[in-house]
C-alpha positions in Angstrom: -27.7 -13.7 -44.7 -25.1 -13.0 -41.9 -26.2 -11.8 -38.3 -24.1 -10.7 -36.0 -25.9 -9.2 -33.0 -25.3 -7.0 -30.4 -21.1 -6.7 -32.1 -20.3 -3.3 -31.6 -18.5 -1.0 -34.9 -15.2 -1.6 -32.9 -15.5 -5.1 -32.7 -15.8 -7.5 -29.2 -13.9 -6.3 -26.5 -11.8 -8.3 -24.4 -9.9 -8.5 -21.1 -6.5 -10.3 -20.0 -7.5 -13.9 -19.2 -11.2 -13.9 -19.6 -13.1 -15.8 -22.5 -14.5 -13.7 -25.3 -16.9 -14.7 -27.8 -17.2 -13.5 -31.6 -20.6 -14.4 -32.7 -21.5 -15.4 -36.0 -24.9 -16.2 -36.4 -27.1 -17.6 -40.0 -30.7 -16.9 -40.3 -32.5 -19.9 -41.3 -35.5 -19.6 -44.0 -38.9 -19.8 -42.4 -39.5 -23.2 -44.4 -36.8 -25.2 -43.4 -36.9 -26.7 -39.7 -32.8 -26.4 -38.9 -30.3 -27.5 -40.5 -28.2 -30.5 -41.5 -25.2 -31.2 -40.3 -23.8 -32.8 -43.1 -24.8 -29.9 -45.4 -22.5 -27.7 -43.7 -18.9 -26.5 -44.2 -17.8 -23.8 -42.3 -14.7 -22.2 -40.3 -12.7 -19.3 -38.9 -9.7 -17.3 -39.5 -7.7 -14.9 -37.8 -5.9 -12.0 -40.4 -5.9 -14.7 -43.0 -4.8 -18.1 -41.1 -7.1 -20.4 -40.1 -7.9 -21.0 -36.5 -10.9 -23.6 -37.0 -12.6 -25.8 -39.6 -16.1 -28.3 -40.1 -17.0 -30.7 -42.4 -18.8 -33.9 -42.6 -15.9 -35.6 -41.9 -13.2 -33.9 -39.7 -13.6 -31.2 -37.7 -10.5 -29.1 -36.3 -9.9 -25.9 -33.8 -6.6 -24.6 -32.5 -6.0 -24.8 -28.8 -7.3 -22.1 -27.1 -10.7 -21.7 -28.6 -13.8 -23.2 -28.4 -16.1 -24.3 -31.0 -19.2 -26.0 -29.8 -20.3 -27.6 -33.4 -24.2 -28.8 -31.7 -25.2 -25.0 -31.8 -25.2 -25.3 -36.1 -28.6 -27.0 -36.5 -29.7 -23.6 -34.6 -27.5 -21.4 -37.2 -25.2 -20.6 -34.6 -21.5 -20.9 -35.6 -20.3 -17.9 -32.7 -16.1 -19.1 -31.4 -15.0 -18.5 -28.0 -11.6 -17.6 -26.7 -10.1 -19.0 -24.3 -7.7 -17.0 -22.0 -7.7 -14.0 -24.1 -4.2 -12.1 -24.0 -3.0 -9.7 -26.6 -1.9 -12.1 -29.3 -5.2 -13.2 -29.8 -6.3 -9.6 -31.0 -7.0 -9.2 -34.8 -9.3 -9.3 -37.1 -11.2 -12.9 -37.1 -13.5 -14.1 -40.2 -16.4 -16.8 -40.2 -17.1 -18.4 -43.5 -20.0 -21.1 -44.3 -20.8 -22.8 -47.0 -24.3 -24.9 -47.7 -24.9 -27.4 -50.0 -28.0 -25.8 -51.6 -27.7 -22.6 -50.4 -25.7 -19.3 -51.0 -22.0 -18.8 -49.6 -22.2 -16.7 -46.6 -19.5 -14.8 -44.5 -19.2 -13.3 -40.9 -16.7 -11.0 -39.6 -15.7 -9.3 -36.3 -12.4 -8.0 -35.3 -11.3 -8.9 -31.8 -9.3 -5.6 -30.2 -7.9 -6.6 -26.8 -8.8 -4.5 -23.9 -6.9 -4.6 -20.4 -8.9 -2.8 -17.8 -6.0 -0.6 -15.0 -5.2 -2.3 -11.9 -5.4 0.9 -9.2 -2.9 0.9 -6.1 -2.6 3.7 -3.9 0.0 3.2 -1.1 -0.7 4.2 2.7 1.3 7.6 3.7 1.3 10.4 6.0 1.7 13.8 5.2 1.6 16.7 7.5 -0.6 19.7 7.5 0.6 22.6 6.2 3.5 21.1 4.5 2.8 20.2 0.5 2.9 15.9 -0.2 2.1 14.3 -3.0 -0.1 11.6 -3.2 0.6 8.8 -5.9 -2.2 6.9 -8.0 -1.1 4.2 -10.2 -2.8 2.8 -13.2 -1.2 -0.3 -14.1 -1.6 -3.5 -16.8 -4.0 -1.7 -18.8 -4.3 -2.1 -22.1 -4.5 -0.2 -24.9 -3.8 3.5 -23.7 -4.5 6.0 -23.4 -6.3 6.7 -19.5 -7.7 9.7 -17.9 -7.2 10.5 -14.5 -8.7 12.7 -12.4 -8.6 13.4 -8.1 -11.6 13.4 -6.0 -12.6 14.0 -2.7 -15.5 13.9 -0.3 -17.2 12.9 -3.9 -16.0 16.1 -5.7 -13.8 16.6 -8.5 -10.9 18.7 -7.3 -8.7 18.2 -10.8 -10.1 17.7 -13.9 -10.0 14.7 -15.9 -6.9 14.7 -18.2 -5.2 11.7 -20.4 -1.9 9.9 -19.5 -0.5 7.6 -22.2 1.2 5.4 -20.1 4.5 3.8 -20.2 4.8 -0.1 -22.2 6.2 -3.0 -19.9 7.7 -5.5 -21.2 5.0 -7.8 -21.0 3.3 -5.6 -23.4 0.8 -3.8 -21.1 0.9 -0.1 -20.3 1.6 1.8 -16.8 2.0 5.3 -15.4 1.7 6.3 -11.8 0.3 10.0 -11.2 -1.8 11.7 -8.7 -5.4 10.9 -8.8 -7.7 8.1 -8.0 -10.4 8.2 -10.5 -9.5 6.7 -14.1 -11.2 6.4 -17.2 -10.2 3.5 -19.5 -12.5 2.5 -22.4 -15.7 3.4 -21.8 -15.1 2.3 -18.4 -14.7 3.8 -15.2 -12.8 2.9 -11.7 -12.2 4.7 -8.4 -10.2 3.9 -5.6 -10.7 5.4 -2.0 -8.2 5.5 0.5 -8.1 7.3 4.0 -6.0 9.8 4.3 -3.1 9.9 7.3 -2.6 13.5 9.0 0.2 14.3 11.4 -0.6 18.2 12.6 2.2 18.7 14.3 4.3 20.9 12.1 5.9 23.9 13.5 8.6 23.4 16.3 6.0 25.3 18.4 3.5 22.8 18.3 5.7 19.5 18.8 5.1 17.3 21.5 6.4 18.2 24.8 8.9 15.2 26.5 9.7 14.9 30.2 11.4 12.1 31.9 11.8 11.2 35.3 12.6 8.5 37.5 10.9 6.4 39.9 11.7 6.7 43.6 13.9 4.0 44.9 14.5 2.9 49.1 18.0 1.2 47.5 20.7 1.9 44.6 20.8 -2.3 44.1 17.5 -2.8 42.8 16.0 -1.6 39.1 15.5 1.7 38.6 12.2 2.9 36.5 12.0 5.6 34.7 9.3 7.6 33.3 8.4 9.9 30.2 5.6 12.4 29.8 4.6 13.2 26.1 2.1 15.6 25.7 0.4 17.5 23.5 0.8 15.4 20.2 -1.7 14.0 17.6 -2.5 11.5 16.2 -2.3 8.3 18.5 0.6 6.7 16.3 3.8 7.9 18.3 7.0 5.7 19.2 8.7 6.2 21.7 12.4 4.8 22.2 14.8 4.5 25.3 18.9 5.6 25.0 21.4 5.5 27.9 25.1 7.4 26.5 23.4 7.5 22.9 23.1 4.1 23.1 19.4 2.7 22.6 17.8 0.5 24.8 15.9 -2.6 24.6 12.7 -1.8 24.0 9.9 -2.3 27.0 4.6 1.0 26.5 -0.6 3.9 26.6 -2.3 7.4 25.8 -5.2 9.7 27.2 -6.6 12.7 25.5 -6.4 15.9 26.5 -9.4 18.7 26.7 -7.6 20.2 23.5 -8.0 17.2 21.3 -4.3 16.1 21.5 -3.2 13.3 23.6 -0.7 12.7 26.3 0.9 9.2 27.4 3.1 8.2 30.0 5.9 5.9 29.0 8.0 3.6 31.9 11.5 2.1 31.5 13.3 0.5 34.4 17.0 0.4 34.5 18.7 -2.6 35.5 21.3 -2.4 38.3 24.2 -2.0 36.2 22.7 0.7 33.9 21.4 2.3 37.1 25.3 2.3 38.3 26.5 3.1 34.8 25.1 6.8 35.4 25.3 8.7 32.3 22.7 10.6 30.2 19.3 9.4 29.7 17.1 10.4 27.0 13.6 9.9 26.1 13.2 10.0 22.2 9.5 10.8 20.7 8.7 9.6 16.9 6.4 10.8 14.8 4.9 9.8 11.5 5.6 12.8 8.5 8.5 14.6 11.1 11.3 14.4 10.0 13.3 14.6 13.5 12.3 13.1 16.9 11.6 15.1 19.8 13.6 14.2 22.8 13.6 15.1 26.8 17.0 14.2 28.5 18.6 14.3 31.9 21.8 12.7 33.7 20.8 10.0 35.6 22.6 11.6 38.3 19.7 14.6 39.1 17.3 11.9 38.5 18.5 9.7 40.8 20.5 11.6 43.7 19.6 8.9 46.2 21.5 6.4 44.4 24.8 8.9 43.4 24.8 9.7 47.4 25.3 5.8 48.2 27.7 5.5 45.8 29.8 7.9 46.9 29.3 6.7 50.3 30.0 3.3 49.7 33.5 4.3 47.4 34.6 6.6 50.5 33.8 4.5 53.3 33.8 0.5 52.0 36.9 1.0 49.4 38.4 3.7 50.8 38.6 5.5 47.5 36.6 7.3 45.3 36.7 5.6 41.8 34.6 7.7 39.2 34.7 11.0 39.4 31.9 12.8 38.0 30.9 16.3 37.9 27.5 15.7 39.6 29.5 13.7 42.2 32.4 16.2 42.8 29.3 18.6 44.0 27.5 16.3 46.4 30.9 15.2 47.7 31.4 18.3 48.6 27.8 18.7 50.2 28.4 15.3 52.2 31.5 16.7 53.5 30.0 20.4 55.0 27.4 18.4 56.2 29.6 15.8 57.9 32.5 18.0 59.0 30.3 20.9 60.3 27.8 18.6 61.5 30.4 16.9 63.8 31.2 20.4 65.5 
């Protein structure tokens, strides 16, 4: 008689790379003690061709399986397989023969089972505005899956079933919205945190000032500064332009009684940009919005002190004045009401 316990009516299942075991087990009559060796002829096949083979005199297994021949004084003749992958799946076959006793058979088929790999990639989405989220089920094996989305615990879409799509390496894959999947009597979830950027509507953007740093003299750096308030969440960038042209990057933040939070961002201008003049801006990033918010001035309002000794210096140390500007055309004519009525 032929045992083969705790086989289920599908057969043994088995996963990518792990060892799987088809048991074939022979009761042994009460009157005998175990059994001889020598007695025995037994072996395996898979769909017909054989895979392993005992008999007094030779014994032979293909690679890739295991046969441990000491277990058949106990009746057990069970085959192991090594590194199971899907070529291995089929249907496999145990026969034994006894000297003095009846032919008996085992069978079990093998089918191959690939649990899903689940990967959810990190993203932002902003509230009030619709996002999908992905959920991928991937190198599983047979299909179909079921997926279904959760949150806080509850089922917020039902379970439904995705065949996949066949990779060339023979698995299956799909990527869909979801995180918990169903896959052969077996069950995965995947939680993730969810990123939220609330700042939506042009209303409720962060607010960008900039300003400069006093300075006693127009040959030292300048520094200027940029107020960014009322955004959320922490992660902001902020970047630095002089004439559209971004500058090398230099930073923290405080919260404010509504939740959001403020920061105060430096950047000092070297001499040359400082004399370079021009239009500053200070550009505010956000993850999930699509364009950055941006304060801007001409360094010229920012910095009058320094635009006043330049002018001085072209008028008085070159004798000419060698950029015009608009900014500088006006306090020209300032310093020279001031100087000519001044004088009277």
């Amino acid at each position: 008689m032929c045992l083969s316990p705790s086989v289920s009516p599908s057969g043994i299942q088995a996963s990518p790379n792990s060892n799987a075991t088809l048991p074939c087990n022979v009761t042994i009559p009460p009157y005998v003690d175990k059994i001889d060796k020598s007695l025995i002829k037994a072996g395996w096949t898979k769909n017909g061709s054989d895979i392993a083979s005992f008999t007094q005199a030779v014994t032979q297994i293909k690679e890739g399986f295991r046969w441990d021949t000491g277990d058949f004084i106990n009746g057990d003749f069970s085959l192991t397989i090594l590194r199971a992958s899907l070529e291995l799946q089929g249907l496999y076959e145990c026969t034994i023969t006894f000297v003095f006793f009846d032919f008996t058979k085992c069978s079990s088929s093998i089918p191959f089972l690939a649990s899903p790999i689940l990967s959810v990639p990190q993203q932002w989405v902003v509230l009030e505005t619709e996002s999908q989220l992905k959920c991928s089920a991937d190198s599983f094996y047979p299909p179909p899956v079921s997926f279904s989305w959760i949150r806080d615990g509850q089922v917020i879409q039902p379970s439904y079933i995705v065949e996949g799509e066949l990779t060339p390496d023979g698995y299956y894959m799909n990527v869909t919205f979801g995180c918990h999947v169903s896959h052969g009597g077996r069950h995965q979830e995947l939680d993730f945190q969810l990123n939220i950027t609330c700042e939506t509507r042009k209303s409720n953007l962060p607010s960008v000032k900039l300003s400069a740093v006093s300075s006693k003299s127009d040959n030292i750096p300048l520094t200027l500064y940029c107020d960014v308030e009322s955004f959320y969440p922490e992660e902001v960038s902020v970047s630095w332009l002089q004439n559209g042209t971004v500058l090398p990057e230099p930073p923290t933040t405080d919260q404010n009684p509504d939740g959001t939070l403020r920061t105060r961002r430096y950047y000092t201008l070297s001499a040359e940009q400082r004399e370079q003049g021009g239009k500053v801006e200070c550009a505010v990033n956000q993850p999930g919005v699509l364009h950055p918010v941006s304060g801007s001035s001409f360094l010229e309002l920012l910095d009058p002190r320094g635009m006043v000794l330049d002018i001085l210096r072209d008028f008085f140390c070159t004798g000419q004045y060698t950029r015009p500007h608009p900014f500088k055309y006006l306090i020209c004519l300032q310093l020279f009401f001031l100087l000519y009525f001044g004088s009277l």
